[in-house]
PDB file of N, CA and C in Angstrom:
ATOM      1  N   MET A   1       0.821  -1.351  -0.046  1.00 72.00           N
ATOM      2  CA  MET A   1       0.310  -0.392  -0.027  1.00 72.00           C
ATOM      3  C   MET A   1       0.786   0.792  -0.154  1.00 72.00           C
ATOM      4  N   ALA A   2       0.217   2.363  -0.670  1.00 88.00           N
ATOM      5  CA  ALA A   2       1.208   3.540  -1.095  1.00 88.00           C
ATOM      6  C   ALA A   2       0.762   4.652   0.293  1.00 88.00           C
ATOM      7  N   SER A   3       1.891   4.772   0.663  1.00 94.00           N
ATOM      8  CA  SER A   3       1.627   6.505   1.961  1.00 94.00           C
ATOM      9  C   SER A   3       1.953   7.463   1.264  1.00 94.00           C
ATOM     10  N   GLU A   4       1.204   8.346   1.447  1.00 95.00           N
ATOM     11  CA  GLU A   4       1.656   9.889   1.701  1.00 95.00           C
ATOM     12  C   GLU A   4       2.587  10.064   2.670  1.00 95.00           C
ATOM     13  N   THR A   5       3.727  10.395   2.873  1.00 96.00           N
ATOM     14  CA  THR A   5       4.840  10.331   3.801  1.00 96.00           C
ATOM     15  C   THR A   5       5.370  11.949   3.753  1.00 96.00           C
ATOM     16  N   TYR A   6       5.607  11.874   5.467  1.00 97.00           N
ATOM     17  CA  TYR A   6       6.050  13.639   5.626  1.00 97.00           C
ATOM     18  C   TYR A   6       7.036  13.392   6.842  1.00 97.00           C
ATOM     19  N   LEU A   7       8.277  13.525   6.226  1.00 98.00           N
ATOM     20  CA  LEU A   7       9.342  13.188   7.300  1.00 98.00           C
ATOM     21  C   LEU A   7       9.834  14.420   8.004  1.00 98.00           C
ATOM     22  N   ASP A   8      10.071  14.769   8.806  1.00 98.00           N
ATOM     23  CA  ASP A   8      11.156  16.083   9.703  1.00 98.00           C
ATOM     24  C   ASP A   8      12.504  15.155  10.229  1.00 98.00           C
ATOM     25  N   PHE A   9      13.339  15.529  10.358  1.00 98.00           N
ATOM     26  CA  PHE A   9      14.414  15.006  11.404  1.00 98.00           C
ATOM     27  C   PHE A   9      15.383  16.453  11.689  1.00 98.00           C
ATOM     28  N   CYS A  10      16.220  16.261  12.819  1.00 98.00           N
ATOM     29  CA  CYS A  10      16.683  17.165  13.509  1.00 98.00           C
ATOM     30  C   CYS A  10      17.990  16.347  14.165  1.00 98.00           C
ATOM     31  N   PHE A  11      19.323  16.937  13.113  1.00 98.00           N
ATOM     32  CA  PHE A  11      20.564  16.017  13.647  1.00 98.00           C
ATOM     33  C   PHE A  11      21.616  17.352  13.942  1.00 98.00           C
ATOM     34  N   VAL A  12      22.261  16.644  15.122  1.00 97.00           N
ATOM     35  CA  VAL A  12      23.044  17.899  15.662  1.00 97.00           C
ATOM     36  C   VAL A  12      24.578  17.549  16.082  1.00 97.00           C
ATOM     37  N   GLN A  13      25.700  17.718  15.424  1.00 96.00           N
ATOM     38  CA  GLN A  13      27.041  17.108  16.216  1.00 96.00           C
ATOM     39  C   GLN A  13      27.734  18.301  16.565  1.00 96.00           C
ATOM     40  N   LYS A  14      29.013  17.816  16.832  1.00 94.00           N
ATOM     41  CA  LYS A  14      30.134  18.771  17.124  1.00 94.00           C
ATOM     42  C   LYS A  14      30.347  19.159  15.858  1.00 94.00           C
ATOM     43  N   SER A  15      30.863  20.411  15.238  1.00 90.00           N
ATOM     44  CA  SER A  15      31.747  20.507  13.968  1.00 90.00           C
ATOM     45  C   SER A  15      32.966  20.309  14.066  1.00 90.00           C
ATOM     46  N   ASN A  16      32.464  19.350  12.513  1.00 87.00           N
ATOM     47  CA  ASN A  16      33.788  18.935  11.876  1.00 87.00           C
ATOM     48  C   ASN A  16      33.610  18.839  10.481  1.00 87.00           C
ATOM     49  N   GLY A  17      32.630  19.518  10.228  1.00 82.00           N
ATOM     50  CA  GLY A  17      32.380  19.523   8.679  1.00 82.00           C
ATOM     51  C   GLY A  17      31.610  18.282   7.886  1.00 82.00           C
ATOM     52  N   SER A  18      31.503  17.507   8.526  1.00 90.00           N
ATOM     53  CA  SER A  18      30.776  16.159   7.482  1.00 90.00           C
ATOM     54  C   SER A  18      29.332  15.706   8.316  1.00 90.00           C
ATOM     55  N   LEU A  19      28.766  16.501   8.883  1.00 95.00           N
ATOM     56  CA  LEU A  19      26.985  16.161   9.232  1.00 95.00           C
ATOM     57  C   LEU A  19      26.770  16.432   7.753  1.00 95.00           C
ATOM     58  N   ALA A  20      26.692  16.812   7.036  1.00 94.00           N
ATOM     59  CA  ALA A  20      25.960  17.176   5.643  1.00 94.00           C
ATOM     60  C   ALA A  20      25.678  15.603   4.885  1.00 94.00           C
ATOM     61  N   GLU A  21      27.359  15.520   4.633  1.00 95.00           N
ATOM     62  CA  GLU A  21      27.898  14.041   3.953  1.00 95.00           C
ATOM     63  C   GLU A  21      26.909  12.790   4.736  1.00 95.00           C
ATOM     64  N   TYR A  22      27.698  12.739   6.125  1.00 96.00           N
ATOM     65  CA  TYR A  22      26.933  11.379   7.276  1.00 96.00           C
ATOM     66  C   TYR A  22      25.373  11.780   6.366  1.00 96.00           C
ATOM     67  N   VAL A  23      24.729  12.619   6.565  1.00 97.00           N
ATOM     68  CA  VAL A  23      22.990  12.302   6.716  1.00 97.00           C
ATOM     69  C   VAL A  23      22.840  11.801   5.065  1.00 97.00           C
ATOM     70  N   GLN A  24      23.336  12.479   4.080  1.00 97.00           N
ATOM     71  CA  GLN A  24      23.071  12.298   2.833  1.00 97.00           C
ATOM     72  C   GLN A  24      22.957  10.930   2.425  1.00 97.00           C
ATOM     73  N   SER A  25      24.476  10.516   2.678  1.00 97.00           N
ATOM     74  CA  SER A  25      24.612   8.675   2.725  1.00 97.00           C
ATOM     75  C   SER A  25      23.545   7.840   3.469  1.00 97.00           C
ATOM     76  N   SER A  26      23.633   8.386   4.540  1.00 97.00           N
ATOM     77  CA  SER A  26      22.380   7.463   5.607  1.00 97.00           C
ATOM     78  C   SER A  26      20.763   7.683   4.863  1.00 97.00           C
ATOM     79  N   PHE A  27      20.518   8.579   4.510  1.00 97.00           N
ATOM     80  CA  PHE A  27      19.424   8.827   3.672  1.00 97.00           C
ATOM     81  C   PHE A  27      19.299   7.910   2.691  1.00 97.00           C
ATOM     82  N   GLU A  28      20.252   7.695   1.768  1.00 96.00           N
ATOM     83  CA  GLU A  28      20.550   7.356   0.610  1.00 96.00           C
ATOM     84  C   GLU A  28      20.266   5.611   0.961  1.00 96.00           C
ATOM     85  N   GLN A  29      21.144   5.485   1.812  1.00 96.00           N
ATOM     86  CA  GLN A  29      21.096   3.705   2.066  1.00 96.00           C
ATOM     87  C   GLN A  29      19.569   3.643   2.940  1.00 96.00           C
ATOM     88  N   LEU A  30      19.041   3.937   3.931  1.00 96.00           N
ATOM     89  CA  LEU A  30      17.542   3.955   4.805  1.00 96.00           C
ATOM     90  C   LEU A  30      16.730   3.929   3.194  1.00 96.00           C
ATOM     91  N   PHE A  31      16.609   4.922   2.774  1.00 95.00           N
ATOM     92  CA  PHE A  31      15.485   4.850   1.032  1.00 95.00           C
ATOM     93  C   PHE A  31      15.820   4.493  -0.002  1.00 95.00           C
ATOM     94  N   LYS A  32      17.095   3.734  -0.194  1.00 91.00           N
ATOM     95  CA  LYS A  32      16.850   3.806  -1.367  1.00 91.00           C
ATOM     96  C   LYS A  32      16.000   2.390  -1.926  1.00 91.00           C
ATOM     97  N   HIS A  33      14.947   2.118  -1.030  1.00 88.00           N
ATOM     98  CA  HIS A  33      14.023   1.159  -1.632  1.00 88.00           C
ATOM     99  C   HIS A  33      12.600   2.229  -2.245  1.00 88.00           C
ATOM    100  N   GLU A  34      12.874   3.273  -1.252  1.00 87.00           N
ATOM    101  CA  GLU A  34      11.560   4.399  -1.077  1.00 87.00           C
ATOM    102  C   GLU A  34      11.910   5.463  -2.882  1.00 87.00           C
ATOM    103  N   ARG A  35      11.953   4.806  -3.855  1.00 82.00           N
ATOM    104  CA  ARG A  35      12.100   5.535  -5.218  1.00 82.00           C
ATOM    105  C   ARG A  35      11.391   6.473  -5.449  1.00 82.00           C
ATOM    106  N   ARG A  36      10.248   7.031  -4.414  1.00 92.00           N
ATOM    107  CA  ARG A  36       9.409   8.534  -4.328  1.00 92.00           C
ATOM    108  C   ARG A  36       9.597   9.293  -3.298  1.00 92.00           C
ATOM    109  N   LEU A  37      10.685   9.455  -2.855  1.00 95.00           N
ATOM    110  CA  LEU A  37      10.672  10.072  -1.249  1.00 95.00           C
ATOM    111  C   LEU A  37      12.047  11.097  -1.788  1.00 95.00           C
ATOM    112  N   ARG A  38      11.642  12.314  -1.505  1.00 96.00           N
ATOM    113  CA  ARG A  38      12.461  13.340  -1.648  1.00 96.00           C
ATOM    114  C   ARG A  38      13.084  13.762  -0.894  1.00 96.00           C
ATOM    115  N   TRP A  39      14.156  14.532  -0.242  1.00 96.00           N
ATOM    116  CA  TRP A  39      14.817  15.135   0.758  1.00 96.00           C
ATOM    117  C   TRP A  39      15.601  16.418   0.427  1.00 96.00           C
ATOM    118  N   HIS A  40      15.472  17.146   1.487  1.00 96.00           N
ATOM    119  CA  HIS A  40      16.074  18.356   1.167  1.00 96.00           C
ATOM    120  C   HIS A  40      16.774  19.103   2.526  1.00 96.00           C
ATOM    121  N   PHE A  41      18.060  19.043   2.946  1.00 96.00           N
ATOM    122  CA  PHE A  41      18.199  20.120   4.441  1.00 96.00           C
ATOM    123  C   PHE A  41      18.446  21.121   4.439  1.00 96.00           C
ATOM    124  N   ASP A  42      18.505  21.839   5.703  1.00 96.00           N
ATOM    125  CA  ASP A  42      18.581  23.220   5.589  1.00 96.00           C
ATOM    126  C   ASP A  42      19.881  23.039   6.762  1.00 96.00           C
ATOM    127  N   GLU A  43      21.091  23.477   6.518  1.00 95.00           N
ATOM    128  CA  GLU A  43      22.095  23.473   7.184  1.00 95.00           C
ATOM    129  C   GLU A  43      22.532  24.929   7.785  1.00 95.00           C
ATOM    130  N   LYS A  44      23.127  24.697   9.016  1.00 95.00           N
ATOM    131  CA  LYS A  44      23.477  25.808   9.962  1.00 95.00           C
ATOM    132  C   LYS A  44      24.780  25.529  10.883  1.00 95.00           C
ATOM    133  N   GLN A  45      25.519  26.316  11.546  1.00 93.00           N
ATOM    134  CA  GLN A  45      26.801  26.036  12.435  1.00 93.00           C
ATOM    135  C   GLN A  45      25.987  26.881  13.529  1.00 93.00           C
ATOM    136  N   GLU A  46      25.898  26.609  14.595  1.00 92.00           N
ATOM    137  CA  GLU A  46      26.071  27.415  15.998  1.00 92.00           C
ATOM    138  C   GLU A  46      26.773  27.103  17.376  1.00 92.00           C
ATOM    139  N   ASN A  47      27.125  27.897  17.721  1.00 91.00           N
ATOM    140  CA  ASN A  47      27.910  27.597  18.957  1.00 91.00           C
ATOM    141  C   ASN A  47      28.953  25.919  18.877  1.00 91.00           C
ATOM    142  N   HIS A  48      29.717  26.105  17.729  1.00 93.00           N
ATOM    143  CA  HIS A  48      30.080  25.124  17.338  1.00 93.00           C
ATOM    144  C   HIS A  48      29.781  23.512  16.891  1.00 93.00           C
ATOM    145  N   ALA A  49      28.461  23.736  16.655  1.00 95.00           N
ATOM    146  CA  ALA A  49      27.974  22.370  16.332  1.00 95.00           C
ATOM    147  C   ALA A  49      27.309  22.552  15.027  1.00 95.00           C
ATOM    148  N   GLU A  50      27.006  21.700  14.359  1.00 96.00           N
ATOM    149  CA  GLU A  50      26.696  21.526  13.424  1.00 96.00           C
ATOM    150  C   GLU A  50      25.013  20.937  13.377  1.00 96.00           C
ATOM    151  N   ILE A  51      24.134  21.673  12.668  1.00 97.00           N
ATOM    152  CA  ILE A  51      22.544  21.636  12.662  1.00 97.00           C
ATOM    153  C   ILE A  51      22.295  21.200  11.159  1.00 97.00           C
ATOM    154  N   ILE A  52      21.280  20.026  11.160  1.00 97.00           N
ATOM    155  CA  ILE A  52      20.752  19.581   9.971  1.00 97.00           C
ATOM    156  C   ILE A  52      19.033  19.615  10.650  1.00 97.00           C
ATOM    157  N   VAL A  53      18.531  20.461   9.503  1.00 98.00           N
ATOM    158  CA  VAL A  53      16.920  20.428   9.896  1.00 98.00           C
ATOM    159  C   VAL A  53      16.666  19.207   8.345  1.00 98.00           C
ATOM    160  N   ALA A  54      16.504  18.270   8.157  1.00 98.00           N
ATOM    161  CA  ALA A  54      16.225  17.691   7.011  1.00 98.00           C
ATOM    162  C   ALA A  54      14.283  17.155   6.716  1.00 98.00           C
ATOM    163  N   GLU A  55      13.919  17.599   5.993  1.00 97.00           N
ATOM    164  CA  GLU A  55      12.964  17.372   5.625  1.00 97.00           C
ATOM    165  C   GLU A  55      12.625  16.414   4.558  1.00 97.00           C
ATOM    166  N   VAL A  56      11.525  15.520   4.375  1.00 97.00           N
ATOM    167  CA  VAL A  56      11.572  14.342   3.706  1.00 97.00           C
ATOM    168  C   VAL A  56      10.175  13.911   3.049  1.00 97.00           C
ATOM    169  N   LYS A  57       9.808  13.827   1.697  1.00 96.00           N
ATOM    170  CA  LYS A  57       8.624  13.405   1.388  1.00 96.00           C
ATOM    171  C   LYS A  57       8.154  13.222   0.365  1.00 96.00           C
ATOM    172  N   GLY A  58       7.176  12.769  -0.063  1.00 96.00           N
ATOM    173  CA  GLY A  58       6.905  11.786  -0.874  1.00 96.00           C
ATOM    174  C   GLY A  58       5.537  10.544  -0.739  1.00 96.00           C
ATOM    175  N   MET A  59       6.191   9.702  -1.578  1.00 95.00           N
ATOM    176  CA  MET A  59       5.238   8.511  -1.563  1.00 95.00           C
ATOM    177  C   MET A  59       6.099   7.395  -0.950  1.00 95.00           C
ATOM    178  N   SER A  60       5.754   6.043  -0.089  1.00 95.00           N
ATOM    179  CA  SER A  60       6.237   5.039   0.885  1.00 95.00           C
ATOM    180  C   SER A  60       5.435   4.145   0.674  1.00 95.00           C
ATOM    181  N   ARG A  61       6.280   3.068   1.049  1.00 93.00           N
ATOM    182  CA  ARG A  61       5.148   1.203   1.472  1.00 93.00           C
ATOM    183  C   ARG A  61       5.264   1.277   2.606  1.00 93.00           C
ATOM    184  N   TRP A  62       5.374   2.334   3.819  1.00 95.00           N
ATOM    185  CA  TRP A  62       5.091   2.031   5.048  1.00 95.00           C
ATOM    186  C   TRP A  62       3.705   2.654   5.274  1.00 95.00           C
ATOM    187  N   ALA A  63       2.520   1.593   6.075  1.00 94.00           N
ATOM    188  CA  ALA A  63       1.639   2.086   6.818  1.00 94.00           C
ATOM    189  C   ALA A  63       1.109   2.956   7.758  1.00 94.00           C
ATOM    190  N   SER A  64       2.392   3.063   8.507  1.00 95.00           N
ATOM    191  CA  SER A  64       2.095   4.037  10.037  1.00 95.00           C
ATOM    192  C   SER A  64       3.402   4.195   9.712  1.00 95.00           C
ATOM    193  N   ALA A  65       3.108   5.671  10.457  1.00 95.00           N
ATOM    194  CA  ALA A  65       4.560   5.866  11.606  1.00 95.00           C
ATOM    195  C   ALA A  65       4.997   4.914  12.317  1.00 95.00           C
ATOM    196  N   GLU A  66       4.514   4.079  13.180  1.00 96.00           N
ATOM    197  CA  GLU A  66       4.945   3.009  13.943  1.00 96.00           C
ATOM    198  C   GLU A  66       5.943   2.041  12.695  1.00 96.00           C
ATOM    199  N   ASP A  67       5.514   2.067  11.383  1.00 96.00           N
ATOM    200  CA  ASP A  67       6.281   0.691  10.713  1.00 96.00           C
ATOM    201  C   ASP A  67       7.148   1.518   9.924  1.00 96.00           C
ATOM    202  N   LEU A  68       7.410   2.710  10.137  1.00 96.00           N
ATOM    203  CA  LEU A  68       8.491   3.578   9.698  1.00 96.00           C
ATOM    204  C   LEU A  68       9.582   3.660  11.183  1.00 96.00           C
ATOM    205  N   ILE A  69       9.023   3.901  11.989  1.00 97.00           N
ATOM    206  CA  ILE A  69       9.692   3.940  13.471  1.00 97.00           C
ATOM    207  C   ILE A  69      10.736   2.526  13.621  1.00 97.00           C
ATOM    208  N   ASP A  70       9.481   1.021  13.476  1.00 97.00           N
ATOM    209  CA  ASP A  70      10.382  -0.091  13.450  1.00 97.00           C
ATOM    210  C   ASP A  70      11.124  -0.389  12.057  1.00 97.00           C
ATOM    211  N   TYR A  71      10.936  -0.113  10.958  1.00 97.00           N
ATOM    212  CA  TYR A  71      11.954   0.465   9.713  1.00 97.00           C
ATOM    213  C   TYR A  71      13.310   0.803  10.075  1.00 97.00           C
ATOM    214  N   LEU A  72      13.016   1.823  10.902  1.00 97.00           N
ATOM    215  CA  LEU A  72      14.413   2.580  11.315  1.00 97.00           C
ATOM    216  C   LEU A  72      15.422   2.257  12.370  1.00 97.00           C
ATOM    217  N   GLU A  73      15.223   1.697  13.399  1.00 97.00           N
ATOM    218  CA  GLU A  73      15.002   0.850  14.471  1.00 97.00           C
ATOM    219  C   GLU A  73      15.905  -0.235  14.217  1.00 97.00           C
ATOM    220  N   GLU A  74      15.895  -0.837  13.439  1.00 97.00           N
ATOM    221  CA  GLU A  74      16.247  -1.924  12.447  1.00 97.00           C
ATOM    222  C   GLU A  74      17.444  -1.337  11.023  1.00 97.00           C
ATOM    223  N   HIS A  75      17.335  -0.586  10.301  1.00 97.00           N
ATOM    224  CA  HIS A  75      18.442  -0.263   9.473  1.00 97.00           C
ATOM    225  C   HIS A  75      19.069   1.319  10.441  1.00 97.00           C
ATOM    226  N   ALA A  76      19.023   1.687  10.536  1.00 97.00           N
ATOM    227  CA  ALA A  76      19.608   3.238  11.347  1.00 97.00           C
ATOM    228  C   ALA A  76      20.667   2.543  12.101  1.00 97.00           C
ATOM    229  N   SER A  77      21.809   3.256  11.539  1.00 97.00           N
ATOM    230  CA  SER A  77      23.099   3.534  12.559  1.00 97.00           C
ATOM    231  C   SER A  77      23.207   3.571  13.989  1.00 97.00           C
ATOM    232  N   GLU A  78      24.045   3.084  14.958  1.00 97.00           N
ATOM    233  CA  GLU A  78      24.419   3.598  15.854  1.00 97.00           C
ATOM    234  C   GLU A  78      24.534   5.229  16.036  1.00 97.00           C
ATOM    235  N   LYS A  79      25.000   5.513  15.447  1.00 96.00           N
ATOM    236  CA  LYS A  79      25.510   7.068  14.812  1.00 96.00           C
ATOM    237  C   LYS A  79      23.974   7.831  14.503  1.00 96.00           C
ATOM    238  N   PHE A  80      23.497   7.458  13.682  1.00 97.00           N
ATOM    239  CA  PHE A  80      22.031   7.516  13.261  1.00 97.00           C
ATOM    240  C   PHE A  80      21.714   8.266  14.653  1.00 97.00           C
ATOM    241  N   TRP A  81      21.179   7.676  15.011  1.00 97.00           N
ATOM    242  CA  TRP A  81      20.396   7.924  16.375  1.00 97.00           C
ATOM    243  C   TRP A  81      21.066   8.129  17.470  1.00 97.00           C
ATOM    244  N   SER A  82      22.732   8.568  17.568  1.00 97.00           N
ATOM    245  CA  SER A  82      23.029   9.581  18.350  1.00 97.00           C
ATOM    246  C   SER A  82      23.077  10.847  17.972  1.00 97.00           C
ATOM    247  N   ILE A  83      23.277  11.337  16.792  1.00 97.00           N
ATOM    248  CA  ILE A  83      23.124  12.670  16.576  1.00 97.00           C
ATOM    249  C   ILE A  83      21.665  12.872  16.530  1.00 97.00           C
ATOM    250  N   LEU A  84      20.784  12.107  16.495  1.00 98.00           N
ATOM    251  CA  LEU A  84      19.288  12.652  15.810  1.00 98.00           C
ATOM    252  C   LEU A  84      18.711  13.078  17.249  1.00 98.00           C
ATOM    253  N   GLN A  85      18.513  14.377  17.237  1.00 97.00           N
ATOM    254  CA  GLN A  85      17.820  15.181  18.356  1.00 97.00           C
ATOM    255  C   GLN A  85      16.336  15.049  18.352  1.00 97.00           C
ATOM    256  N   GLY A  86      15.626  14.987  16.857  1.00 97.00           N
ATOM    257  CA  GLY A  86      14.101  15.356  17.259  1.00 97.00           C
ATOM    258  C   GLY A  86      13.631  14.632  15.443  1.00 97.00           C
ATOM    259  N   TYR A  87      12.301  14.302  15.995  1.00 97.00           N
ATOM    260  CA  TYR A  87      11.884  13.934  14.740  1.00 97.00           C
ATOM    261  C   TYR A  87      10.223  14.201  14.743  1.00 97.00           C
ATOM    262  N   GLN A  88       9.587  14.369  13.855  1.00 97.00           N
ATOM    263  CA  GLN A  88       8.443  14.440  13.861  1.00 97.00           C
ATOM    264  C   GLN A  88       7.994  13.663  12.282  1.00 97.00           C
ATOM    265  N   PHE A  89       7.166  12.565  12.406  1.00 97.00           N
ATOM    266  CA  PHE A  89       6.598  11.687  11.656  1.00 97.00           C
ATOM    267  C   PHE A  89       5.050  12.016  10.896  1.00 97.00           C
ATOM    268  N   GLN A  90       4.929  11.900   9.583  1.00 97.00           N
ATOM    269  CA  GLN A  90       3.449  11.512   9.101  1.00 97.00           C
ATOM    270  C   GLN A  90       3.346  10.701   7.849  1.00 97.00           C
ATOM    271  N   VAL A  91       2.792   9.544   8.136  1.00 96.00           N
ATOM    272  CA  VAL A  91       2.543   8.244   7.333  1.00 96.00           C
ATOM    273  C   VAL A  91       0.661   8.251   7.071  1.00 96.00           C
ATOM    274  N   LEU A  92       0.496   8.814   5.645  1.00 95.00           N
ATOM    275  CA  LEU A  92      -0.884   8.601   5.406  1.00 95.00           C
ATOM    276  C   LEU A  92      -1.084   7.977   4.205  1.00 95.00           C
ATOM    277  N   PRO A  93      -1.721   6.336   5.082  1.00 91.00           N
ATOM    278  CA  PRO A  93      -1.914   5.732   3.442  1.00 91.00           C
ATOM    279  C   PRO A  93      -3.441   6.091   2.952  1.00 91.00           C
ATOM    280  N   VAL A  94      -2.820   6.207   1.315  1.00 85.00           N
ATOM    281  CA  VAL A  94      -3.825   6.276   0.426  1.00 85.00           C
ATOM    282  C   VAL A  94      -4.677   5.318   0.751  1.00 85.00           C
ATOM    283  N   THR A  95      -6.599   5.846   0.153  1.00 78.00           N
ATOM    284  CA  THR A  95      -7.087   4.914   0.451  1.00 78.00           C
ATOM    285  C   THR A  95      -7.586   5.251  -1.376  1.00 78.00           C
ATOM    286  N   LYS A  96      -8.201   3.771  -2.002  1.00 68.00           N
ATOM    287  CA  LYS A  96      -8.660   4.056  -3.088  1.00 68.00           C
ATOM    288  C   LYS A  96      -9.833   4.273  -3.235  1.00 68.00           C
ATOM    289  N   GLY A  97     -10.696   4.669  -4.501  1.00 58.00           N
ATOM    290  CA  GLY A  97     -11.796   5.002  -4.575  1.00 58.00           C
ATOM    291  C   GLY A  97     -12.030   6.972  -3.581  1.00 58.00           C
ATOM    292  N   CYS A  98     -13.201   6.978  -3.617  1.00 53.00           N
ATOM    293  CA  CYS A  98     -14.128   8.224  -3.428  1.00 53.00           C
ATOM    294  C   CYS A  98     -14.094   7.926  -2.308  1.00 53.00           C
ATOM    295  N   SER A  99     -14.704   9.263  -1.206  1.00 50.00           N
ATOM    296  CA  SER A  99     -14.533   9.080   0.037  1.00 50.00           C
ATOM    297  C   SER A  99     -15.408  10.523   0.421  1.00 50.00           C
ATOM    298  N   THR A 100     -16.368  10.856   0.902  1.00 46.00           N
ATOM    299  CA  THR A 100     -16.937  11.921   1.267  1.00 46.00           C
ATOM    300  C   THR A 100     -16.335  12.387   2.669  1.00 46.00           C
ATOM    301  N   ASN A 101     -16.719  13.741   2.825  1.00 49.00           N
ATOM    302  CA  ASN A 101     -16.420  14.273   4.297  1.00 49.00           C
ATOM    303  C   ASN A 101     -17.548  14.895   4.754  1.00 49.00           C
ATOM    304  N   GLY A 102     -18.676  14.263   4.741  1.00 47.00           N
ATOM    305  CA  GLY A 102     -20.108  14.626   5.353  1.00 47.00           C
ATOM    306  C   GLY A 102     -20.827  16.061   4.816  1.00 47.00           C
ATOM    307  N   ASN A 103     -19.998  16.284   3.944  1.00 46.00           N
ATOM    308  CA  ASN A 103     -20.375  17.446   2.679  1.00 46.00           C
ATOM    309  C   ASN A 103     -20.707  17.262   1.726  1.00 46.00           C
ATOM    310  N   ARG A 104     -22.407  17.922   1.188  1.00 42.00           N
ATOM    311  CA  ARG A 104     -22.775  17.284  -0.072  1.00 42.00           C
ATOM    312  C   ARG A 104     -23.212  18.353  -0.701  1.00 42.00           C
TER     313      ARG A 104
END
C-alpha cells in the first residue's frame, strides 16, 4: 500500500564539517528502496555545532509512523541515533476510491 509520507529530522553534532555528508549517505542507504521519496536539508552552524533539519516527503510503502520507526530501529546506524535530536513523522495511507467528508 502506498502512503503519503512527511518526515522531519533534526541532527546535531560537534562541528567537524561532515554532518551533511553523513546524513545524505544515511538517507541514500535507508531510503534506497523508496524511489518516490525526496529530501532536502537546511544546514547551519551554531556554538561550534553543526545542525541539519532534514525534510523528507513523497510516497512510501509504510502503512504508519510506527512501521517507519520499526524500520529505522532495524536499519539505522548507532551514529544516526546518537546525532538525531528530534523527529516528526506523518505517514498517511492513500485509500482507493471516493470518500466523502460529510458535505454534499
